Short mmCIF file of C-alpha atoms and ligand atoms in Angstrom, two decimals:
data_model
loop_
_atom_site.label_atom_id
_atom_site.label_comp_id
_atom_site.label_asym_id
_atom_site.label_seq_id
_atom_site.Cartn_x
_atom_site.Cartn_y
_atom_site.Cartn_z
CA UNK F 1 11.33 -0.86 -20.64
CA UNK F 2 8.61 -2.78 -22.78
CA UNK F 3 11.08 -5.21 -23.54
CA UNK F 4 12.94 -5.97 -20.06
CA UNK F 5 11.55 -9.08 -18.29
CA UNK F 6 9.08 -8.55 -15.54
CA UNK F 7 10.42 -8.55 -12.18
CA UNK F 8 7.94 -8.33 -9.04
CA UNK F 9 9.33 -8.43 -5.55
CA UNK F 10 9.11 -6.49 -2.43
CA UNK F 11 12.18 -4.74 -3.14
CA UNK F 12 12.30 -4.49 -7.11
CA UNK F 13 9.66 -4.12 -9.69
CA UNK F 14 10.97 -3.67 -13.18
CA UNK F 15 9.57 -4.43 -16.68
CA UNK F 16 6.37 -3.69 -17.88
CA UNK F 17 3.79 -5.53 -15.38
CA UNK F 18 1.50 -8.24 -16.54
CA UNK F 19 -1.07 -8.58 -13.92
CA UNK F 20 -2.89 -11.48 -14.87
CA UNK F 21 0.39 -13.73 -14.83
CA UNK F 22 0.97 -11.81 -11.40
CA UNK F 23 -1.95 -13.69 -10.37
CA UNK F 24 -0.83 -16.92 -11.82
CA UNK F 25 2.66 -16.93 -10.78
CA UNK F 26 1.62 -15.88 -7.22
CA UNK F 27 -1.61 -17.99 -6.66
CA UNK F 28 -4.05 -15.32 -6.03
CA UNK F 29 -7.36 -14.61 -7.13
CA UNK F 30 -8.98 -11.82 -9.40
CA UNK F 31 -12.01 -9.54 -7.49
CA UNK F 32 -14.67 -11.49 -9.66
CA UNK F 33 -17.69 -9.09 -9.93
CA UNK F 34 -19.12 -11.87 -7.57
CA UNK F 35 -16.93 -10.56 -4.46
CA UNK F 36 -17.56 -7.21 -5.61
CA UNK F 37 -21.09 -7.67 -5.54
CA UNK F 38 -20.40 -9.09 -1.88
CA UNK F 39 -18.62 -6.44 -0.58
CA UNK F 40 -21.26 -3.87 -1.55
CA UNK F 41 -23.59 -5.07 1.04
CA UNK F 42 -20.97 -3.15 3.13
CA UNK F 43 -20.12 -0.25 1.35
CA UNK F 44 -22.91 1.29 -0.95
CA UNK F 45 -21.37 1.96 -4.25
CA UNK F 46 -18.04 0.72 -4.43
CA UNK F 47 -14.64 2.32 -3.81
CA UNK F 48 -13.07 3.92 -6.68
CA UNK F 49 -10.10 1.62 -6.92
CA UNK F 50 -12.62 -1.37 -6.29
CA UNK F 51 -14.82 0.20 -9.45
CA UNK F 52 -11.70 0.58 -11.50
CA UNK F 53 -9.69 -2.38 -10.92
CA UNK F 54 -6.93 -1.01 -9.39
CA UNK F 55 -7.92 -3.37 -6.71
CA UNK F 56 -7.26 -6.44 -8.60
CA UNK F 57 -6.37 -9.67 -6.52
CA UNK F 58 -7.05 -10.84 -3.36
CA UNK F 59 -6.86 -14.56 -1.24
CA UNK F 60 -9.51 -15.06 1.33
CA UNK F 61 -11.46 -12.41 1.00
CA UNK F 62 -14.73 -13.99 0.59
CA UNK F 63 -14.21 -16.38 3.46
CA UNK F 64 -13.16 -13.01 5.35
CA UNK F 65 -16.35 -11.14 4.04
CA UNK F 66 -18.25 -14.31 5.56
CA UNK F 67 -16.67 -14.47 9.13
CA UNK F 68 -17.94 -10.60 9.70
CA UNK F 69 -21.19 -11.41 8.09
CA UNK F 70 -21.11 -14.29 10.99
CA UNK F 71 -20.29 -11.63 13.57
CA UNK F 72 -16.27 -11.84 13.56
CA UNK F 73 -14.78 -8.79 13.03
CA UNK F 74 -11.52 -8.28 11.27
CA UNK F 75 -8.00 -6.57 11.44
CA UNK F 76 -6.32 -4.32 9.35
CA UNK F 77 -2.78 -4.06 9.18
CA UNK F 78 -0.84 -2.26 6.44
CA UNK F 79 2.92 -0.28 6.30
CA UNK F 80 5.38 1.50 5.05
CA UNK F 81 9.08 1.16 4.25
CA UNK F 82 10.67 3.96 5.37
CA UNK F 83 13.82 4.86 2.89
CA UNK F 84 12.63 8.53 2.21
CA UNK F 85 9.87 10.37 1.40
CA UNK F 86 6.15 9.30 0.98
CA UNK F 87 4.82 9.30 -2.76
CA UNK F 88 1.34 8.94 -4.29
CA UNK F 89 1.70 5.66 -5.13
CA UNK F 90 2.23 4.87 -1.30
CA UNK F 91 -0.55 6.85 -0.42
CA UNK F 92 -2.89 4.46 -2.95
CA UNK F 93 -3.67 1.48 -0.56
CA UNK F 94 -3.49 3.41 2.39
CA UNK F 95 -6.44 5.93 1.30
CA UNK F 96 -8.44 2.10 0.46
CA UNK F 97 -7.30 0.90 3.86
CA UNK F 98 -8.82 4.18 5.54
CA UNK F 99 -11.95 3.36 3.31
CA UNK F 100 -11.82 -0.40 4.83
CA UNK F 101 -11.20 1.19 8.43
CA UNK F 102 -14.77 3.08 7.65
CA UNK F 103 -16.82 1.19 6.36
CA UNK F 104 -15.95 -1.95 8.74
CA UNK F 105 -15.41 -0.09 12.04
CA UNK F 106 -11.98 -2.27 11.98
CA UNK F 107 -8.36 -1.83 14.12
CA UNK F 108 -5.57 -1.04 11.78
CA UNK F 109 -2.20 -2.01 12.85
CA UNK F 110 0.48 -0.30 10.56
CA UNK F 111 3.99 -1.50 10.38
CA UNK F 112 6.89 0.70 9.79
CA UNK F 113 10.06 -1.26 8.81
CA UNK F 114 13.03 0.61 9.70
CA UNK F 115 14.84 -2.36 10.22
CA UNK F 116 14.19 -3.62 6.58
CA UNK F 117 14.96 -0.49 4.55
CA UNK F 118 18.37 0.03 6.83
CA UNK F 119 19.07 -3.93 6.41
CA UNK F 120 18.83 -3.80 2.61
CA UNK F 121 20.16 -0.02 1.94
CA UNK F 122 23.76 0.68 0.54
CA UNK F 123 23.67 3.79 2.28
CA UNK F 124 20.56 4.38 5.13
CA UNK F 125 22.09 4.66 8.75
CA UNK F 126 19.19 3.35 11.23
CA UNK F 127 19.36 7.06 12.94
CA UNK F 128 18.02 7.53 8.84
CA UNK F 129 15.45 5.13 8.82
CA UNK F 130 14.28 6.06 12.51
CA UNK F 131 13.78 9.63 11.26
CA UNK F 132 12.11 8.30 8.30
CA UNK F 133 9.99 6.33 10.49
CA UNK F 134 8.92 9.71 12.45
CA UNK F 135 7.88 11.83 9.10
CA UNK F 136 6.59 8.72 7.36
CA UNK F 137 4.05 8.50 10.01
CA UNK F 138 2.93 11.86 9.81
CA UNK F 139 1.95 10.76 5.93
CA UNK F 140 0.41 7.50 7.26
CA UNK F 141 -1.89 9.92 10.01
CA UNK F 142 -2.44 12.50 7.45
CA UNK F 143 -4.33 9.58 5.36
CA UNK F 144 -7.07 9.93 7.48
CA UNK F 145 -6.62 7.21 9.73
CA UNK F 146 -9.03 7.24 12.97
CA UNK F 147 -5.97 7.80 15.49
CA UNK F 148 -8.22 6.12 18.06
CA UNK F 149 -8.52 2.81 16.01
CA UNK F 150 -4.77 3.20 14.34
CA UNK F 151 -1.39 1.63 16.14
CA UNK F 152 1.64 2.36 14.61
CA UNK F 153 4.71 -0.11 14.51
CA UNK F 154 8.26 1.07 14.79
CA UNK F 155 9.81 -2.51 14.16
CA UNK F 156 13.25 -0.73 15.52
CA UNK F 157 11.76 0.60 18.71
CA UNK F 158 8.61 -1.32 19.46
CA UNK F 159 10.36 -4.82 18.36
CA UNK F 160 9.34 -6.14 21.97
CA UNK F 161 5.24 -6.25 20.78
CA UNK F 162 6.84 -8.29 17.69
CA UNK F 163 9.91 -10.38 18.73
CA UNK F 164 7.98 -13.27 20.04
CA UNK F 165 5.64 -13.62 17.37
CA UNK F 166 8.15 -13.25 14.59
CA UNK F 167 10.34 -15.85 16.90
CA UNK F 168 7.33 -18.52 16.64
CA UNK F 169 6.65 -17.87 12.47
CA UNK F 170 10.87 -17.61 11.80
CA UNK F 171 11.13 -21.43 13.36
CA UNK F 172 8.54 -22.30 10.67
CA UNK F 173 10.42 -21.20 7.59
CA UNK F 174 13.16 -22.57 6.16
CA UNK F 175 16.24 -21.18 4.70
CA UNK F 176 15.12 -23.00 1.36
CA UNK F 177 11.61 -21.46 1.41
CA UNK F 178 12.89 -18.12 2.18
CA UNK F 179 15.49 -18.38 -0.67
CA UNK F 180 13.08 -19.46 -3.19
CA UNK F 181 10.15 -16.86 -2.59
CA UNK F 182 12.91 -14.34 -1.65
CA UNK F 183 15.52 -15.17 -4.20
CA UNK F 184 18.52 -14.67 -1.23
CA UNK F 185 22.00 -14.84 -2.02
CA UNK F 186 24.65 -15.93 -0.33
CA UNK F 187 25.90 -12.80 0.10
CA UNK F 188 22.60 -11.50 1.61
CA UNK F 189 22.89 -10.47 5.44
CA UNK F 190 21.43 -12.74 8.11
CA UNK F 191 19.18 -9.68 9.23
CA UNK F 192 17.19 -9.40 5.80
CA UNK F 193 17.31 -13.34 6.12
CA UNK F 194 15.15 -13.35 9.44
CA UNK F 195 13.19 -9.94 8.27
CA UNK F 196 10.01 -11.76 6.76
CA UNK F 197 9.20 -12.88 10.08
CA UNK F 198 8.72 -9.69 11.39
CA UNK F 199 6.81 -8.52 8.74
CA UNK F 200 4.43 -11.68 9.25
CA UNK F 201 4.01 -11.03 13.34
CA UNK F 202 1.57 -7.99 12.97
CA UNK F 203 -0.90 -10.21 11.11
CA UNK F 204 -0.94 -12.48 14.17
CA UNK F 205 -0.27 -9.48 16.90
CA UNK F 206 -4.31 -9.14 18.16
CA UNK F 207 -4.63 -12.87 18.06
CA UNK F 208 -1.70 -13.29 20.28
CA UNK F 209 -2.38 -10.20 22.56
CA UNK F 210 -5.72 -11.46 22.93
CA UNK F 211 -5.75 -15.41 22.98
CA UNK F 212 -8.95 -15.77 20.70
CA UNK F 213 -8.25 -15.82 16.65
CA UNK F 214 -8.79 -12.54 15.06
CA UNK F 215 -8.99 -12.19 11.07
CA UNK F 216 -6.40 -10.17 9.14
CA UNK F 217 -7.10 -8.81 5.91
CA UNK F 218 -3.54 -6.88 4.35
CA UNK F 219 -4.46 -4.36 1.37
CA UNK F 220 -1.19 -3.77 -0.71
CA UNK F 221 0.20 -3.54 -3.85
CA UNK F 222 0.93 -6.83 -5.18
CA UNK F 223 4.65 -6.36 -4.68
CA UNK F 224 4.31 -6.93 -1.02
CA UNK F 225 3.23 -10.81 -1.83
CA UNK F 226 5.59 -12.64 -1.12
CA UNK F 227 5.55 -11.86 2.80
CA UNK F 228 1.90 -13.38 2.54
CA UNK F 229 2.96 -16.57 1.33
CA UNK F 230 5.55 -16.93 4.03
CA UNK F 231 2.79 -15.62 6.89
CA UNK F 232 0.25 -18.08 5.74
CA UNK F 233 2.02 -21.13 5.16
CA UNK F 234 3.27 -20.34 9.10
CA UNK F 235 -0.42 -19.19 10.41
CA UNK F 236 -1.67 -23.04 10.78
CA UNK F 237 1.43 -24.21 12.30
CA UNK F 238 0.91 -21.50 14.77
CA UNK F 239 -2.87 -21.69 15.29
CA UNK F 240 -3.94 -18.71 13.74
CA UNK F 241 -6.04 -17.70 10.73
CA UNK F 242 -4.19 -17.05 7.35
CA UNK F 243 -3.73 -13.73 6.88
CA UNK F 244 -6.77 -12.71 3.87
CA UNK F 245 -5.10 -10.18 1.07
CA UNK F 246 -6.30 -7.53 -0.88
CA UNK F 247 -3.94 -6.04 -3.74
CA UNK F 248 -3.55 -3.40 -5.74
CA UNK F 249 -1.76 -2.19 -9.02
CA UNK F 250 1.36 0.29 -8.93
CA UNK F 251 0.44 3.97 -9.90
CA UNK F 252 3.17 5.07 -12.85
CA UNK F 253 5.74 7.13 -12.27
CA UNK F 254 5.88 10.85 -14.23
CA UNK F 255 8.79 8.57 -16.94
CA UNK F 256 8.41 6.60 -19.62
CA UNK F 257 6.80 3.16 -18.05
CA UNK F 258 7.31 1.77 -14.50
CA UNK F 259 5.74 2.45 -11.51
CA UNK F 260 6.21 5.36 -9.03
CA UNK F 261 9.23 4.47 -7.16
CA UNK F 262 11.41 6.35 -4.52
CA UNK F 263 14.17 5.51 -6.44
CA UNK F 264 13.64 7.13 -9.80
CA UNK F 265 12.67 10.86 -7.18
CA UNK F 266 12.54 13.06 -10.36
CA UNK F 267 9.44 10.67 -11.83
CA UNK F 268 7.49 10.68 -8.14
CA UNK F 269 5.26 13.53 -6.68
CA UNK F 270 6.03 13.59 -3.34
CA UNK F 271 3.49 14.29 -0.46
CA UNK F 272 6.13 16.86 0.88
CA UNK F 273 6.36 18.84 -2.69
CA UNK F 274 5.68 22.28 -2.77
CA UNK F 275 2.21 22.80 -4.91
CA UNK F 276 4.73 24.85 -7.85
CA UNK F 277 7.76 21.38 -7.53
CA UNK F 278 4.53 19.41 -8.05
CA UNK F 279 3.16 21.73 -10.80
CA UNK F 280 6.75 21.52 -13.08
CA UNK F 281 6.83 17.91 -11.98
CA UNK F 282 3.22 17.19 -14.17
CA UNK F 283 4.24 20.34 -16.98
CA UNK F 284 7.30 18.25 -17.78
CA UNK F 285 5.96 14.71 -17.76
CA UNK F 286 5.90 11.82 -20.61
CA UNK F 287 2.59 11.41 -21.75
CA UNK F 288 0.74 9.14 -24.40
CA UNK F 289 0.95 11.72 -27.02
CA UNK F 290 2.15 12.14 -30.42
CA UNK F 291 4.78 14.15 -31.35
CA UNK F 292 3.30 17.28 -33.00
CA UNK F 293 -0.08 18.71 -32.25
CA UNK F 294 -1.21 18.17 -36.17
CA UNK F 295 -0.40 14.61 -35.59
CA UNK F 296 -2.04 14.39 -32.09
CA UNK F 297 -4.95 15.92 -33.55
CA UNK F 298 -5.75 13.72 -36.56
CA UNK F 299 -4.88 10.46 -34.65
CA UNK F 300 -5.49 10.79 -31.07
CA UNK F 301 -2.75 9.73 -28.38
CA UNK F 302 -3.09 6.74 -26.09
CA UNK F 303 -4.47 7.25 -22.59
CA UNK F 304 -3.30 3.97 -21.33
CA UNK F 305 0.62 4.36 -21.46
CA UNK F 306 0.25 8.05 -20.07
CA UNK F 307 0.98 8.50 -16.35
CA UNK F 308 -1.61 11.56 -16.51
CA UNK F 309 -4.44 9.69 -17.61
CA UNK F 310 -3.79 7.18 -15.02
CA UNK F 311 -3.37 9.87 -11.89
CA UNK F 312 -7.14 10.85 -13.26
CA UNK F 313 -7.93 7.00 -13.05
CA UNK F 314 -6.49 6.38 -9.52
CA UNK F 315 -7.10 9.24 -7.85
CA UNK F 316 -8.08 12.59 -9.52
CA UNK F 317 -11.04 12.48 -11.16
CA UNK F 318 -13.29 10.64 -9.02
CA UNK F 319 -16.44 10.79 -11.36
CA UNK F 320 -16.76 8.04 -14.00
CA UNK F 321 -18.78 9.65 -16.67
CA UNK F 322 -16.24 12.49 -16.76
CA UNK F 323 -12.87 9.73 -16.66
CA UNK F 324 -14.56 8.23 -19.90
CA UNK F 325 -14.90 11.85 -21.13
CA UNK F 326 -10.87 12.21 -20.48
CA UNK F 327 -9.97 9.05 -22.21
CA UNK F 328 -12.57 9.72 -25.40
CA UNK F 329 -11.03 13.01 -26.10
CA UNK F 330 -7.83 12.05 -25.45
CA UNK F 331 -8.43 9.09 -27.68
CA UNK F 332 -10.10 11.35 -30.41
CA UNK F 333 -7.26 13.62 -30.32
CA UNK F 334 -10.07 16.15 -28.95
CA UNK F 335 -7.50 16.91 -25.82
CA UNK F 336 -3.90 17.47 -26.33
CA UNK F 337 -1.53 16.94 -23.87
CA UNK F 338 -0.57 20.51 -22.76
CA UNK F 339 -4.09 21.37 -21.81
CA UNK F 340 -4.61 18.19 -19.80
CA UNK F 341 -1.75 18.90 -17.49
CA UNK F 342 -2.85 22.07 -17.05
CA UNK F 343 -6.49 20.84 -15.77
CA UNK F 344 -4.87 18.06 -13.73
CA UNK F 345 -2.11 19.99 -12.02
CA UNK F 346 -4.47 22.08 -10.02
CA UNK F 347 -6.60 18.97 -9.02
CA UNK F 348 -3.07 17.95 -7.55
CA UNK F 349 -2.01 20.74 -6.12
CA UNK F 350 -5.14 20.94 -3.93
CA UNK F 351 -4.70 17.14 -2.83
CA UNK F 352 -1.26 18.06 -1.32
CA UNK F 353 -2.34 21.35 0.03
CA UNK F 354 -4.87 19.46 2.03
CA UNK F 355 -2.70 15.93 2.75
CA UNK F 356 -0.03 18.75 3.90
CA UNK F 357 -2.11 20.70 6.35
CA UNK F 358 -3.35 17.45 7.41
CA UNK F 359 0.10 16.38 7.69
CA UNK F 360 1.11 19.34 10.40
CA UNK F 361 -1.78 18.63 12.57
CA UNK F 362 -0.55 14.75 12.89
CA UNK F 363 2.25 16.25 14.75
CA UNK F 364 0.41 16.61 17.62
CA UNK F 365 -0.70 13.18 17.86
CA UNK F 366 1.67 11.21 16.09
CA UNK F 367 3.99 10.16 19.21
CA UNK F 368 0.23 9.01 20.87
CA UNK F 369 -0.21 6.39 18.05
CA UNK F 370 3.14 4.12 18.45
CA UNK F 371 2.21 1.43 19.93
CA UNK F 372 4.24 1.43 23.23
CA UNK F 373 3.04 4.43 23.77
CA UNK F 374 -0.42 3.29 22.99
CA UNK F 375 -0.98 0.15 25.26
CA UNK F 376 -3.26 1.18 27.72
CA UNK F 377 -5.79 2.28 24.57
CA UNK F 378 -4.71 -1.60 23.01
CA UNK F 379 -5.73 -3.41 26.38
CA UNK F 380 -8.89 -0.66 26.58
CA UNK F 381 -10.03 -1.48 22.61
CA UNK F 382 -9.31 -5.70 23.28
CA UNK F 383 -10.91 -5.72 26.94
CA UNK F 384 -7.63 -6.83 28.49
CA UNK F 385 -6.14 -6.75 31.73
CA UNK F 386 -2.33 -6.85 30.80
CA UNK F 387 -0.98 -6.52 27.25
P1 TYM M 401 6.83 0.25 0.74
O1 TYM M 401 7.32 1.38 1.58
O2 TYM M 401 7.68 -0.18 -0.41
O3 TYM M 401 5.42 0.62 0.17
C1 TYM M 401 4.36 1.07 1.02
C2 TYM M 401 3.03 0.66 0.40
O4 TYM M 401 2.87 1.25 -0.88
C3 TYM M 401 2.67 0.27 -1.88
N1 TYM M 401 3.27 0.84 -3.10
C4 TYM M 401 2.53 1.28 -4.14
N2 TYM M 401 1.20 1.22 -4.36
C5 TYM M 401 0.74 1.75 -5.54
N3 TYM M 401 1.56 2.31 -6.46
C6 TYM M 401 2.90 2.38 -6.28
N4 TYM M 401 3.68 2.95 -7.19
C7 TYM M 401 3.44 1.84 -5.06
N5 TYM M 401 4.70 1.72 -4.55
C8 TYM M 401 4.56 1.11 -3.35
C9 TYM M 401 3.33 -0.98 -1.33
O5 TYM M 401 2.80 -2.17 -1.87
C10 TYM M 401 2.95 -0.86 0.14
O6 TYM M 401 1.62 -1.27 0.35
N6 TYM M 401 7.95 -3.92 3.36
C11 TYM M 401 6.94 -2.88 3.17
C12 TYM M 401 6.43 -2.27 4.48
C13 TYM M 401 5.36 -3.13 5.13
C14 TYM M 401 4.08 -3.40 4.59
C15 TYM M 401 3.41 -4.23 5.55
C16 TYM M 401 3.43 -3.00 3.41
C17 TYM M 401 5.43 -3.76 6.34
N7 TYM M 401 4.26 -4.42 6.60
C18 TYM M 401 2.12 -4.66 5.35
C19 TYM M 401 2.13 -3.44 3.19
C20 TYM M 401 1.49 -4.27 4.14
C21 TYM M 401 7.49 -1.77 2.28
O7 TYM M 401 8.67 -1.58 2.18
O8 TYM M 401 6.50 -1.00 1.67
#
């Protein structure tokens, strides 16, 4: 894995992930300390994935940070793929986006491409995808979204909120720019060739609904990118605002390297697992050890190629002094890997309990949040007459 070249699109990320070129090869900027400083004003002590770096990158954030300080308010919009279950890793930008929704009172619009995922799949029907769409959304609601303040996007069903938007950005791009930030093939349908469009239009949806320019700030991993470049070379052409980006790093899967991916199921904790599938899930993973306890014990193992340090670093262990406790041991060969499973499976185990039961009650409400459905509450929150 250490070895293989280092891939980063929406649709593949392979290789072991260099984020600094990331930033190069994609033109974005690191969260300088700066920004961070900045962006405290609004939130007390920072986020944990803003005090850890997992939020990394950005573009536009300050001048974003400096419209709302000016009295413009922002958009958020985020989403979801939907080719099967929802993992932790997904679940890492959307628990910052709820944070963002908090702290800066904002609309999230949340995108859920069932189009994409059937368009590029060997073997999703769109009935698959539409399903997907339907228990995906549960996960998104069960994030902690405000359901008043949260409109979900069926691209597939609620394509006539889109259409015209992504009409207007797809006349912008060309098949040449699309190739090169895409890398398209010739043998790659016409659908995924018009797709980026559609995932541009919700970053221009309240400006359009509303005829006044409305920021849009995206948080996502970084692998999401290369939609921003297409949605912000279009925004001028159109009138609107670039879209501002916040981005985050990939949470490991349970292997050997790589990030959590849908793909690779038997290396992902799912937010659907049952608290014991979780349990033998995190008994059984690699870890940074060594491989005898004598060993482990004399030399330490290293916390920063093992996924179970990292869950602690992303998610699980939300106190710092005690993280730096976890990686000195673990350095120290003070904590061996068996007992440090053992301490983070429960931590786990009450996550999903929680996301789960959460997850049920979104049921009730989840049909209310679509965006057709939804409106009337749209024209309510922007003041409007007709949508
Ligand atoms: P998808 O379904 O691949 O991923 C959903 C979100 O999860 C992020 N992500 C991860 N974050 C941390 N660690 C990981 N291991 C990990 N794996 C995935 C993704 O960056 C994404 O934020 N085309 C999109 C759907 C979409 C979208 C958007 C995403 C439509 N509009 C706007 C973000 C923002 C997709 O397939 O995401």
């Amino acid at each position: 894995m250490a070895d293989e070249e280092m891939v980063v699109t929406p649709w593949e990320v392979v290789g072991e992930i260099d984020y600094s070129k990331l930033m190069e090869q994609f033109g974005t900027q690191p969260l300088s300390e700066d920004l961070l400083n900045k962006f405290r004003k609004h939130s007390g002590e920072l986020h944990i994935q803003l005090r850890r770096g997992i939020f990394f990158s950005h573009r536009d954030l300050d001048w974003l940070l400096e419209r709302y300080d000016a009295g413009e308010k922002f958009i958020l919009y985020t989403g979801r793929g939907p080719s099967g279950n929802v993992h932790l890793g997904h679940v890492i930008p959307w628990l910052f986006t709820k944070h963002l929704q908090d702290i800066f009172d904002a609309r999230l619009y949340f995108q859920l491409t069932d189009d994409e995922k059937f368009l590029i799949s060997q073997n999703l029907t769109l009935e698959d995808t539409l399903h997907l769409t339907y228990e995906n959304a549960l996960d998104v609601l069960a994030s902690g979204f405000d359901p008043k303040k949260t409109f979900l996007i069926s691209d597939v069903k609620n394509v006539q909120t889109l259409y015209r938007i992504a009409v207007e950005v797809a006349k912008t791009v060309t098949y040449s720019t699309a190739k090169a930030v895409f890398g398209f093939k010739e043998s790659s349908n016409i659908g995924i060739l018009f797709f980026p469009a559609i995932q541009a239009a919700p970053c221009f949806l309240e400006s359009a609904t509303s005829g006044r320019n409305v920021p849009c700030l995206i948080p996502a991993a970084i692998d999401q990118d290369p939609y921003w470049r297409i949605a912000r070379d279009a925004a001028p052409k159109l009138g609107y605002y670039k879209p501002a980006q916040m981005h985050c790093k990939f949470l490991p899967g349970l292997g050997k390297g790589g990030k959590m991916s849908s793909s690779m199921p038997e290396t992902c904790i799912f937010t659907i697992d049952p608290p014991k599938v979780a349990e033998k899930k995190i008994m059984n993973a690699f870890t940074g050890g060594r491989s005898t306890v004598e060993e482990q014990k004399k030399m330490g193992a290293n916390p920063h190629i093992c996924p179970i340090y990292h869950y602690e670093r992303f998610l699980f262990e939300p106190d710092d002094a005690k993280l730096a406790e976890i990686e000195n041991t673990c350095k120290s060969g003070g904590l061996l890997c068996g007992e440090h499973k053992a301490t983070l499976a429960p931590k786990v185990i009450k996550f999903l309990k929680e996301y789960q039961e959460r997850r049920e009650k979104a049921k009730d409400v989840v049909s209310d949040c679509f965006i057709d459905s939804c409106d009337r509450k749209l024209q309510e929150a922007l003041g409007l007459e007709r949508f």
